[in-house]
mmCIF file of C-alpha atoms in Angstrom:
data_model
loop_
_atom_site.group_PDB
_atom_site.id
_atom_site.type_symbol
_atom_site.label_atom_id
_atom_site.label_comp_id
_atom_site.label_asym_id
_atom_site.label_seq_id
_atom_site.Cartn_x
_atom_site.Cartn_y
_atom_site.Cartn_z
ATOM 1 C CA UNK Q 1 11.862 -12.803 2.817
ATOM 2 C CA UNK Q 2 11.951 -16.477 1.859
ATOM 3 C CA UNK Q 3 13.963 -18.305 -1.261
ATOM 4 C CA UNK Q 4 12.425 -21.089 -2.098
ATOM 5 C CA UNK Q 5 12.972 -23.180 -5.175
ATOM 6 C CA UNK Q 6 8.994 -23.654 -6.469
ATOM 7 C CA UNK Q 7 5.728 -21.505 -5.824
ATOM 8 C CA UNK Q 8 2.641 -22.125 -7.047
ATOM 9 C CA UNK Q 9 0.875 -18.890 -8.538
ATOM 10 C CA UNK Q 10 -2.090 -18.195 -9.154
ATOM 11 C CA UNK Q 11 -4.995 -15.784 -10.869
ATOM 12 C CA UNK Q 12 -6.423 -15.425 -7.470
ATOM 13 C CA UNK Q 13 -3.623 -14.901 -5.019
ATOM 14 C CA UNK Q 14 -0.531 -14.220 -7.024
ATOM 15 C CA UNK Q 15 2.594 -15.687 -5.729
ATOM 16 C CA UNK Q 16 1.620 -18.225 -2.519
ATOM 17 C CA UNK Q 17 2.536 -16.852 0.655
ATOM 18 C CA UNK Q 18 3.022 -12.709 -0.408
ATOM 19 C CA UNK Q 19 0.010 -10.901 0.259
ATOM 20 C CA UNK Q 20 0.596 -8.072 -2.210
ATOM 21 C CA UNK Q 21 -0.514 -10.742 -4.676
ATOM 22 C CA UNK Q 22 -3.740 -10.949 -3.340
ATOM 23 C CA UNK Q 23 -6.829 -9.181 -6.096
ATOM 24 C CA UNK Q 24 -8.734 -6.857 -3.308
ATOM 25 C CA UNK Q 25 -12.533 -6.173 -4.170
ATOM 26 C CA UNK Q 26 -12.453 -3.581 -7.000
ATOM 27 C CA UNK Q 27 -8.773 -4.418 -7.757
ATOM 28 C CA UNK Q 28 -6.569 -5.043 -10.900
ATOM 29 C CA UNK Q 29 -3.906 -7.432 -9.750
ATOM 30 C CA UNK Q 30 -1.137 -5.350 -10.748
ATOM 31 C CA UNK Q 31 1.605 -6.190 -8.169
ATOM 32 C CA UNK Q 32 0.474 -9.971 -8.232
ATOM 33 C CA UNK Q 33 4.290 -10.693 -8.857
ATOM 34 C CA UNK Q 34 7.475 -8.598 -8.845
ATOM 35 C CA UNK Q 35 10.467 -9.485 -11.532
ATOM 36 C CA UNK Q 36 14.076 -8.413 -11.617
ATOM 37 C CA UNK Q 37 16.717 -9.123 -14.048
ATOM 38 C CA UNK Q 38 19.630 -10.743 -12.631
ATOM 39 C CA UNK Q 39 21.761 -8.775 -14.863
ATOM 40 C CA UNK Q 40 20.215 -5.495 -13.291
ATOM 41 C CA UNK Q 41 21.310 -6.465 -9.996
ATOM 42 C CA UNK Q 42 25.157 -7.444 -11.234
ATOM 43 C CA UNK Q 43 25.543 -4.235 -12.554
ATOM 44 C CA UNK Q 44 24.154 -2.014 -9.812
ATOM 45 C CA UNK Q 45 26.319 -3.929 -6.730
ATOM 46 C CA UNK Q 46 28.955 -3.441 -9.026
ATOM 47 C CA UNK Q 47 28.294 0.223 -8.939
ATOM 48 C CA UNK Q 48 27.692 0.304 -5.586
ATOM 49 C CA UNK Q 49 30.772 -1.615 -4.636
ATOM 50 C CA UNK Q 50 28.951 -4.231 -2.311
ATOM 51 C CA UNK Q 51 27.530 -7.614 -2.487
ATOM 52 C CA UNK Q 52 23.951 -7.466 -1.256
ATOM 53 C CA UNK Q 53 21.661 -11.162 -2.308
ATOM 54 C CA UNK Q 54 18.728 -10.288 -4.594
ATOM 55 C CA UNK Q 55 16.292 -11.128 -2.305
ATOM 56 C CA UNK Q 56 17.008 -7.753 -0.410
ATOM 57 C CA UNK Q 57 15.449 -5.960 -3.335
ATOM 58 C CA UNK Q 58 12.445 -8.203 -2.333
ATOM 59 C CA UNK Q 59 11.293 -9.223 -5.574
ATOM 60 C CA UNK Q 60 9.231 -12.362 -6.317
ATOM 61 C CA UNK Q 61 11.111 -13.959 -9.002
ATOM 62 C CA UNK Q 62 15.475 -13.406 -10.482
ATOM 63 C CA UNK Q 63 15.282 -14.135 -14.047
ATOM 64 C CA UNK Q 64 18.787 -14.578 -15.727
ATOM 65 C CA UNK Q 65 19.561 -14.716 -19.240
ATOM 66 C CA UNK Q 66 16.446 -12.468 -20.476
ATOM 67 C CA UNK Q 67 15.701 -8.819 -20.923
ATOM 68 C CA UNK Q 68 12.348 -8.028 -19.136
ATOM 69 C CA UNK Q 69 10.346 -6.323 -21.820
ATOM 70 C CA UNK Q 70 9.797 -2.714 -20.131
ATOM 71 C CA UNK Q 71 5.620 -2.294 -21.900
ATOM 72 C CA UNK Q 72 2.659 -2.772 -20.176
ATOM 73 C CA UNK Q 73 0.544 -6.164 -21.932
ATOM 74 C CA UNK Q 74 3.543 -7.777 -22.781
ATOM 75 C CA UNK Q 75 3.163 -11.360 -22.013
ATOM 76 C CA UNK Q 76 6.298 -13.447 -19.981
ATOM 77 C CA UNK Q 77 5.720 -17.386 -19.491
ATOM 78 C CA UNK Q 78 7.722 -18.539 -16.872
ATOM 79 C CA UNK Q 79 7.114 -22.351 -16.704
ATOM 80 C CA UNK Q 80 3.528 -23.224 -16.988
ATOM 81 C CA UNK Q 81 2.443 -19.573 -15.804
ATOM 82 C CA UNK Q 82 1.642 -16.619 -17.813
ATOM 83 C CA UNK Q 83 2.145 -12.872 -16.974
ATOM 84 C CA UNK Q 84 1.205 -9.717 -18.516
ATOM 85 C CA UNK Q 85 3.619 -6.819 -17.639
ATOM 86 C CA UNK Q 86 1.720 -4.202 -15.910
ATOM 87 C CA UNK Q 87 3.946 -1.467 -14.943
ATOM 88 C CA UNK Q 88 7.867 -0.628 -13.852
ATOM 89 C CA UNK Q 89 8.409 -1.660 -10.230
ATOM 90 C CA UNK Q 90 9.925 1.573 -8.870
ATOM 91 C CA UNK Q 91 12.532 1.186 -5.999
ATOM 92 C CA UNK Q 92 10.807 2.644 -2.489
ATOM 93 C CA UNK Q 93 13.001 4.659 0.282
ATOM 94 C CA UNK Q 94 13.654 1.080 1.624
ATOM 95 C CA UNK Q 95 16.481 0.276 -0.654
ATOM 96 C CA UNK Q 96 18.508 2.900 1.221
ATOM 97 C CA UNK Q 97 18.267 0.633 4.833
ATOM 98 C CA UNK Q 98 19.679 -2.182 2.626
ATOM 99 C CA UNK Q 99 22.650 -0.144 0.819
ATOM 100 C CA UNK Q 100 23.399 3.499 0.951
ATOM 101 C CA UNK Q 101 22.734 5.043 -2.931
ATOM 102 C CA UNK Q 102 20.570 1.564 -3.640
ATOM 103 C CA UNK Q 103 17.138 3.232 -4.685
ATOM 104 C CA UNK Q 104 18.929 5.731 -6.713
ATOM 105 C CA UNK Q 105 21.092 3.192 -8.627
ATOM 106 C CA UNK Q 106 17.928 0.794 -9.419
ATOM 107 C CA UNK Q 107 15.879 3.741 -10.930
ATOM 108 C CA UNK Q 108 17.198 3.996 -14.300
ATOM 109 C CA UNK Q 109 15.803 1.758 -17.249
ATOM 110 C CA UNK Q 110 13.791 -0.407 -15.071
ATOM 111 C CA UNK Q 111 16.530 -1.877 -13.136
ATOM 112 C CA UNK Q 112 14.603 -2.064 -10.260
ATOM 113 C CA UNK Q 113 11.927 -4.880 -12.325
ATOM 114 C CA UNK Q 114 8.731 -5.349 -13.503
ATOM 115 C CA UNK Q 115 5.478 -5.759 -12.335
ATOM 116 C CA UNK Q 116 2.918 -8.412 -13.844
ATOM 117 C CA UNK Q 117 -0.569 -9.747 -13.323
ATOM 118 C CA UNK Q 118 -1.177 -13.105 -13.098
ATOM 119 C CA UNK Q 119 -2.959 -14.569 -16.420
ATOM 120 C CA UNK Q 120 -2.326 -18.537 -16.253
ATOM 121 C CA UNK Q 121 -1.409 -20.391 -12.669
ATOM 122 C CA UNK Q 122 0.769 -22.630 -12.021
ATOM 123 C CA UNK Q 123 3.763 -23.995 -9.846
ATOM 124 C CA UNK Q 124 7.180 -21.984 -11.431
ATOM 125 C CA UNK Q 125 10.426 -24.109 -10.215
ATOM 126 C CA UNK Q 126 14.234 -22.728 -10.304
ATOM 127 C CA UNK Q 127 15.265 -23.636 -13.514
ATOM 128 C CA UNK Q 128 11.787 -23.006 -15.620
ATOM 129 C CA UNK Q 129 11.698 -21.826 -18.827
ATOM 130 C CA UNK Q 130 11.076 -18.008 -19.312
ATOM 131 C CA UNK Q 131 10.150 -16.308 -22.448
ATOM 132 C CA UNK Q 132 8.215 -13.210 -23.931
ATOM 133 C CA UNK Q 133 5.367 -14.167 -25.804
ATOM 134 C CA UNK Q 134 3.180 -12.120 -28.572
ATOM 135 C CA UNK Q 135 0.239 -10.467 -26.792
#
C-alpha cells in the first residue's frame, strides 16, 4: 500500500497505480475505487482496542466528515471526479492478519466502505471536496 496525497482517476483504469481498477474485456468497473468512512474506522479500533492506520483496510480513498450513501447509482464527486456507488465493499479473511476480530467488526452497516465505478476522471488531492449528488 501507498498514501499519497493526489491520484489521477480515470474511466479507463480507475485509481492510477491499483490494478483492480482496471475495466477487463466484458467487465463493469465495479471495484474501480474502494471508499471508507473515516468515522467507520474510529469507531471499530475503538472497539477493537488498537490503533491500526486506514490504509491496512486497503481502501483507495478515507473520506471524513460524510456518510457514504450505502445504494447502488448513487453519485459521490470527490474533486473533479464522479462516482456511482456500485456495491458494499465486504471485509475479506485478510482483515484478521491485520487485527484479530477486524473483518467481523467492519461487517455491519457498511463499515467496511463502498465500492464505485468511475463516471468522470480526474486528479482527486487530500483536501478535495466530496459530496453526494442526485443521480
Amino acid at each position: 500500500m501507498e498514501v499519497l496525497t493526489s491520484v489521477l482517476v480515470t474511466p479507463e483504469r480507475g485509481v492510477e497505480g491499483d490494478c483492480r481498477g482496471i475495466i477487463k474485456p466484458g467487465g463493469k468497473g465495479k471495484r474501480q475505487v474502494s471508499l471508507m468512512e473515516r468515522a467507520d474506522w474510529d469507531a471499530v479500533m475503538a472497539e477493537l482496542g488498537r490503533q491500526v492506520p486506514w490504509w491496512e483496510r486497503r481502501a483507495n480513498l478515507l473520506v471524513d466528515g460524510l456518510d457514504l450513501p450505502q445504494t447502488p447509482g448513487q453519485l459521490i464527486r470527490v474533486g473533479p471526479v464522479l462516482l456511482t456507488v456500485t456495491a458494499e465493499c465486504d471485509p475479506c479473511i485478510r482483515m484478521e492478519a491485520v487485527a484479530a476480530g477486524l473483518e467481523a467488526a467492519l461487517t455491519p452497516d457498511w463499515r467496511g466502505g463502498a465500492l464505485a465505478r468511475v463516471l468522470e476522471g480526474g486528479t482527486i488531492t487530500v483536501g478535495d471536496r466530496i459530496t453526494i449528488e442526485e443521480p
